[in-house]
Each structure stands twice: as C-alpha cells, then as structure tokens.
XYZ file of C-alpha atoms in Angstrom:
317
model
C 10.858 -51.851 33.257
C 14.105 -50.229 34.377
C 15.450 -50.186 30.837
C 12.282 -48.464 29.631
C 12.565 -45.799 32.328
C 16.229 -45.241 31.474
C 15.412 -44.945 27.769
C 12.614 -42.431 28.514
C 14.951 -40.331 30.661
C 17.585 -40.363 27.926
C 15.045 -39.223 25.335
C 13.833 -36.467 27.667
C 17.387 -35.199 28.237
C 18.119 -35.199 24.504
C 14.929 -33.275 23.797
C 15.834 -30.764 26.487
C 19.294 -30.283 24.983
C 17.819 -29.822 21.491
C 15.302 -27.301 22.825
C 18.059 -25.318 24.576
C 20.191 -25.323 21.420
C 17.253 -24.125 19.303
C 16.544 -21.365 21.820
C 20.193 -20.272 21.778
C 20.208 -20.207 17.966
C 16.983 -18.163 17.819
C 18.260 -15.632 20.367
C 21.617 -15.396 18.562
C 19.915 -14.790 15.217
C 17.677 -12.145 16.785
C 20.648 -10.363 18.359
C 22.460 -10.576 15.027
C 19.524 -8.804 13.401
C 19.673 -6.142 16.103
C 23.389 -5.649 15.520
C 22.894 -5.318 11.772
C 20.029 -2.862 12.236
C 22.071 -0.831 14.725
C 25.045 -0.569 12.368
C 22.752 0.461 9.501
C 20.995 3.142 11.551
C 24.165 4.666 13.016
C 26.108 4.773 9.757
C 28.579 7.591 9.126
C 29.377 8.540 5.521
C 31.806 11.030 3.965
C 31.242 12.847 0.682
C 32.744 15.763 -1.167
C 36.147 17.343 -1.614
C 38.069 16.315 1.523
C 41.327 16.218 -0.448
C 41.345 19.935 -1.215
C 43.339 21.939 1.369
C 40.931 24.878 0.986
C 37.402 23.601 1.565
C 34.346 23.992 3.749
C 33.319 21.019 5.848
C 29.847 20.485 7.335
C 28.089 17.786 9.370
C 24.577 16.796 8.253
C 22.244 15.069 10.714
C 19.153 13.336 9.304
C 17.084 13.514 12.476
C 13.581 12.458 11.414
C 11.971 11.045 8.296
C 8.351 12.206 8.026
C 6.908 9.899 5.380
C 3.379 11.276 5.864
C 4.566 14.767 4.913
C 7.011 13.512 2.241
C 9.898 15.313 3.942
C 12.783 14.619 6.264
C 14.390 16.903 8.822
C 18.026 17.852 8.345
C 20.254 19.681 10.811
C 23.418 21.301 9.435
C 26.037 21.776 12.145
C 29.737 22.338 12.590
C 30.286 24.244 9.316
C 34.028 24.972 9.296
C 36.401 26.507 6.753
C 39.847 25.031 6.202
C 43.070 26.312 4.643
C 43.053 29.844 3.273
C 39.291 30.097 3.809
C 39.743 30.277 7.592
C 41.131 33.090 9.700
C 43.421 32.723 12.689
C 40.481 31.814 14.943
C 39.171 29.134 12.628
C 36.230 31.254 11.464
C 35.397 32.300 7.921
C 37.922 34.723 6.455
C 35.281 36.259 4.161
C 31.547 36.558 3.765
C 29.872 33.489 2.362
C 26.434 31.998 1.754
C 25.441 28.413 2.449
C 22.840 27.203 -0.049
C 20.904 23.916 0.048
C 17.924 22.396 -1.748
C 15.740 22.617 1.358
C 12.121 23.729 1.492
C 11.531 27.225 2.808
C 14.723 28.715 4.216
C 17.465 27.382 1.969
C 20.006 30.226 2.284
C 22.151 30.851 5.360
C 24.361 33.944 5.522
C 27.835 33.574 7.023
C 29.559 36.754 8.157
C 33.298 37.267 7.900
C 35.034 36.547 11.191
C 32.095 34.541 12.560
C 31.314 30.873 12.672
C 28.423 29.557 10.626
C 25.140 29.127 12.517
C 23.440 25.772 12.770
C 20.452 25.341 10.449
C 17.366 23.126 10.737
C 15.861 22.393 7.338
C 13.328 20.138 5.642
C 13.966 18.382 2.349
C 11.433 16.681 0.090
C 11.109 12.900 -0.304
C 10.016 10.926 -3.345
C 7.928 7.895 -2.391
C 4.511 6.689 -1.209
C 3.674 5.955 2.417
C 0.695 3.820 1.373
C 3.202 1.117 0.387
C 3.764 0.565 4.134
C 5.547 -1.489 5.406
C 7.393 -1.919 2.105
C 7.554 1.796 1.302
C 10.808 3.171 -0.076
C 11.891 6.732 -0.716
C 14.493 8.652 -2.642
C 15.893 12.049 -1.814
C 18.998 14.143 -2.310
C 20.927 16.723 -0.337
C 22.622 19.397 -2.400
C 24.908 21.835 -0.595
C 26.835 24.843 -1.898
C 28.969 27.484 -0.219
C 29.383 30.642 -2.311
C 31.659 33.627 -1.930
C 30.204 37.108 -2.067
C 30.968 37.256 -5.811
C 29.154 33.946 -6.427
C 32.258 31.770 -6.752
C 31.763 28.175 -5.571
C 33.909 26.890 -2.703
C 34.873 23.210 -2.379
C 32.465 21.479 0.036
C 32.827 18.266 2.024
C 30.069 16.768 4.185
C 29.719 14.117 6.869
C 26.291 12.456 6.898
C 24.690 10.850 9.954
C 21.252 9.281 10.278
C 19.610 9.102 13.704
C 16.022 8.127 12.865
C 15.501 4.678 14.476
C 12.577 3.792 12.178
C 14.322 4.287 8.827
C 17.476 2.994 7.241
C 19.242 5.623 5.122
C 21.764 4.599 2.489
C 23.675 7.631 1.112
C 25.685 7.688 -2.098
C 27.686 10.300 -3.964
C 25.698 12.359 -6.473
C 26.719 14.758 -9.215
C 25.879 18.386 -8.506
C 25.095 20.436 -11.589
C 27.015 23.585 -10.624
C 29.668 22.690 -8.091
C 29.086 21.979 -4.439
C 28.300 18.506 -3.169
C 25.253 16.287 -3.739
C 24.372 13.220 -1.693
C 21.677 10.843 -2.932
C 19.661 9.018 -0.278
C 17.841 5.685 -0.482
C 15.467 5.404 2.490
C 13.418 2.423 3.657
C 12.007 0.998 6.870
C 14.436 -0.627 9.267
C 14.418 -4.402 9.683
C 12.788 -4.357 13.164
C 10.000 -2.111 11.861
C 9.311 -4.402 8.901
C 9.420 -7.539 11.066
C 6.969 -6.060 13.561
C 4.591 -4.815 10.856
C 4.616 -8.179 9.034
C 4.036 -9.950 12.363
C 0.970 -7.770 12.980
C -0.334 -8.597 9.493
C 0.074 -12.339 10.043
C -1.449 -12.046 13.515
C -4.568 -10.312 12.199
C -5.090 -13.025 9.592
C -4.555 -15.675 12.255
C -7.179 -14.095 14.516
C -9.598 -14.014 11.588
C -8.964 -17.739 11.062
C -9.700 -18.355 14.745
C -13.020 -16.529 14.366
C -13.957 -18.708 11.380
C -13.140 -21.867 13.341
C -15.259 -20.707 16.296
C -18.176 -19.831 14.006
C -17.996 -23.214 12.260
C -17.848 -25.047 15.590
C -20.957 -23.286 16.907
C -23.047 -23.452 13.752
C -22.167 -26.955 12.598
C -23.075 -28.374 16.014
C -26.345 -26.407 16.214
C -25.363 -25.070 19.600
C -27.639 -22.062 19.406
C -26.571 -18.698 20.737
C -23.171 -19.472 22.221
C -22.379 -16.239 24.009
C -18.793 -17.292 24.736
C -17.962 -17.611 21.042
C -19.897 -14.433 20.172
C -18.062 -12.490 22.883
C -14.710 -13.731 21.595
C -15.488 -12.688 18.027
C -16.821 -9.308 19.157
C -13.662 -8.682 21.180
C -11.495 -9.629 18.194
C -13.494 -7.330 15.926
C -12.773 -4.252 18.016
C -9.289 -5.319 19.162
C -7.942 -5.268 15.617
C -8.326 -1.490 15.371
C -5.830 -0.583 18.159
C -3.663 -3.498 17.044
C -3.469 -2.060 13.536
C -2.774 1.433 14.873
C 0.073 0.074 17.018
C 2.383 -0.440 14.040
C 5.255 2.081 13.990
C 5.023 4.943 11.537
C 1.232 5.468 11.744
C 0.480 4.575 8.101
C -2.758 6.065 6.737
C -5.846 3.979 6.068
C -5.566 2.411 2.631
C -1.981 1.229 2.941
C -0.713 -2.216 1.935
C -1.111 -3.429 5.511
C -4.856 -2.713 5.293
C -5.583 -4.390 1.969
C -3.304 -7.345 2.759
C -4.632 -8.123 6.245
C -6.663 -5.558 8.215
C -9.645 -5.167 5.866
C -9.725 -8.915 5.193
C -9.588 -9.805 8.892
C -12.291 -7.289 9.830
C -14.603 -8.580 7.090
C -14.078 -12.249 8.009
C -14.644 -11.676 11.732
C -17.727 -9.536 11.069
C -19.280 -12.178 8.803
C -18.454 -14.928 11.304
C -20.026 -13.009 14.183
C -23.188 -11.986 12.321
C -23.769 -15.445 10.839
C -23.249 -17.080 14.238
C -25.770 -14.770 15.900
C -28.389 -15.131 13.133
C -28.143 -18.921 12.875
C -28.029 -19.252 16.646
C -31.130 -17.100 16.962
C -32.987 -19.212 14.400
C -32.020 -22.377 16.248
C -33.109 -20.999 19.615
C -36.449 -19.854 18.200
C -37.047 -23.276 16.641
C -36.351 -24.920 19.998
C -38.762 -22.559 21.792
C -41.520 -23.151 19.245
C -41.104 -26.899 19.601
C -41.332 -26.616 23.378
C -44.441 -24.431 23.170
C -46.515 -26.969 21.170
C -48.764 -28.860 23.731
C -48.741 -32.632 23.816
C -51.538 -34.322 21.901
C -54.492 -34.843 24.133
C -55.264 -38.510 24.726
C -58.904 -39.309 23.743
C -60.947 -40.769 26.720
C -61.989 -44.432 26.606
C -65.726 -45.027 25.821
C -67.801 -45.232 29.001
C -69.637 -48.450 29.841
C -73.199 -48.535 28.603
C -75.598 -47.596 31.347
C -78.223 -50.052 32.440
C -81.571 -49.902 30.641
C -84.597 -48.552 32.515
C -86.192 -52.022 32.379
C -83.239 -53.559 34.092
C -83.297 -50.824 36.697
C -86.929 -51.646 37.567
C -86.329 -55.356 37.948
C -85.780 -56.466 41.509
C -82.546 -58.052 42.210
C -82.551 -61.797 42.698
C -81.977 -63.062 46.215
C-alpha cells in the first residue's frame, strides 16, 4: 500500500513538473511573438541619397492605415536641407517646393530662410479589405523637392510606421524623374491575425455546441427543453457582437463572414428552430395522449329478477 502511494505521488509530481514546463514554453513563445510583432511595428528604414553632401532630408510617419477608405495617413516632419542648400541657421537657402504623390494637397511651398512646415497627407492603397484577416496592400511614397526653376534636389527619407494594427515593410523604389520613391507592403500584424482567426474558430466551435445540444434534445425526445433553447438563442445573438469585436471593423461580406460567421449563424438558427418545432410536436403528442379518456369498463349483467309466480308463492317455513 505504501509503495502504491509513493508511486502515485511520484507520478503526480512529474505531471506537475511537465505542466509547469509546458506553461513556461507557451508563455515564452507568446512573448516571443510579441517581441517580433513589436520590432516589426516600430521599424525604422532609410532610403534615398544620404551620401550626397547637398541633399534634403525628411522624416515620414505612417500614422494610420485606413483599409476601409483605401488610404493611409502620412505625416512629413523635420524637412531639413544639408550642405550648400542650407543657410547659416539651418533653414533653406532658396525657395523650394516639396511634392508628393498624396491625394488632395500634394504641394508644399518652402520659403527661403524658413524651415519647411509639417504636412499631413493621405496616400492611396491598392488592396481589398474584404480579404480580412488575410488582406494585403501595396502602396508607394514618392517625394520630390524642386528648386524654383524646377531642378530636382537630392532627397533622403526616414520612414517610421506607428500603426499597431498593420505591419509595413518598406523597400527602395525607382522614381521616374528624380526624387525618392519608397514601396510599401502592408498586411495585418501577427496579433491581429491570431485574434481574428481565434474568433473564427470560436464561432465554428459554438455552432458545433449548438448542434450537439439540438441532437441531445431531439434524439431523446425530451420535448421543449427551454435550457437548450435559451443557450442556442443566446449564442445566436452573441455572435454578432463577437464578430464585430475583431480589430479593423471589416465590412460584412469579408472572408471572416463566409468562412465562419455566416456558417455559424445558419447552423445555430437551424438547430434552434428544429429543436423548438420537434419539441412542440412531442409536447402536443403527449398532451393529446393524456387527454384521451380511459376506456369505460362495461357493467356486469345483473342477476335475473324473480318471476311474478315465484313472488306470489309463500315462503316455506
């Protein structure tokens, strides 16, 4: 008996150690994913003609990717001339014009002796948000700085991305007429994709739970089981806010809908309706059976009454 207890304790300790090690590995892998996502989001990239002593340098901040509007917001800051292009105060030594491929206001005038103003711009994206959460986009930033006579100045840019929901991978592009072009490959960050895929799997799992509950109630002829019906009704309406909780607010008709949301809603609806209808039929059958009266038992034949002759005869002493 003592050996058995000792063996059981040893097995329990080993299982506890294995469970702790698995937990540590899972947490470490999760933190590793966070670290990778953080490094991808806060990436700093350099493009353009940094080697030229006379160039204009600018910092580009990608602040928000608006996939629904097919644009992203770009803030141009810290535009500085270097070498002979700068005066003694570090400002522009001559008039210049900053030109980008932005929508709307794409020209910014720079006055001689002044620093360049910051500019908030929007640039078009190429992609489809209905591919959510696997949607990917392409875009480019083209920047020129021209003298008053139209001559191109060498341009160098520093690119930052601060949108926590998108990973931006920049690469050097070839501008057609001088300046600097940066090509961008944009996709959802790893945490966003993991969360969206988890929601998709969860919705399908809840639909499976509804099917199991419906089968349990109907196969056992349990009638109108209000507990199961309430659960399926709650699941039916809970999926809507659950679907809308995914980051990025994808429109109806995205991949997440056709892959999980529409399927789950249809399965739960069918399970609920079939459970109610079959339960109602069963309950009505039970009530009809209870309402049928028991067969009346026919009375036994009464004893033949005495004949009038017998009634007139006197009884014997």
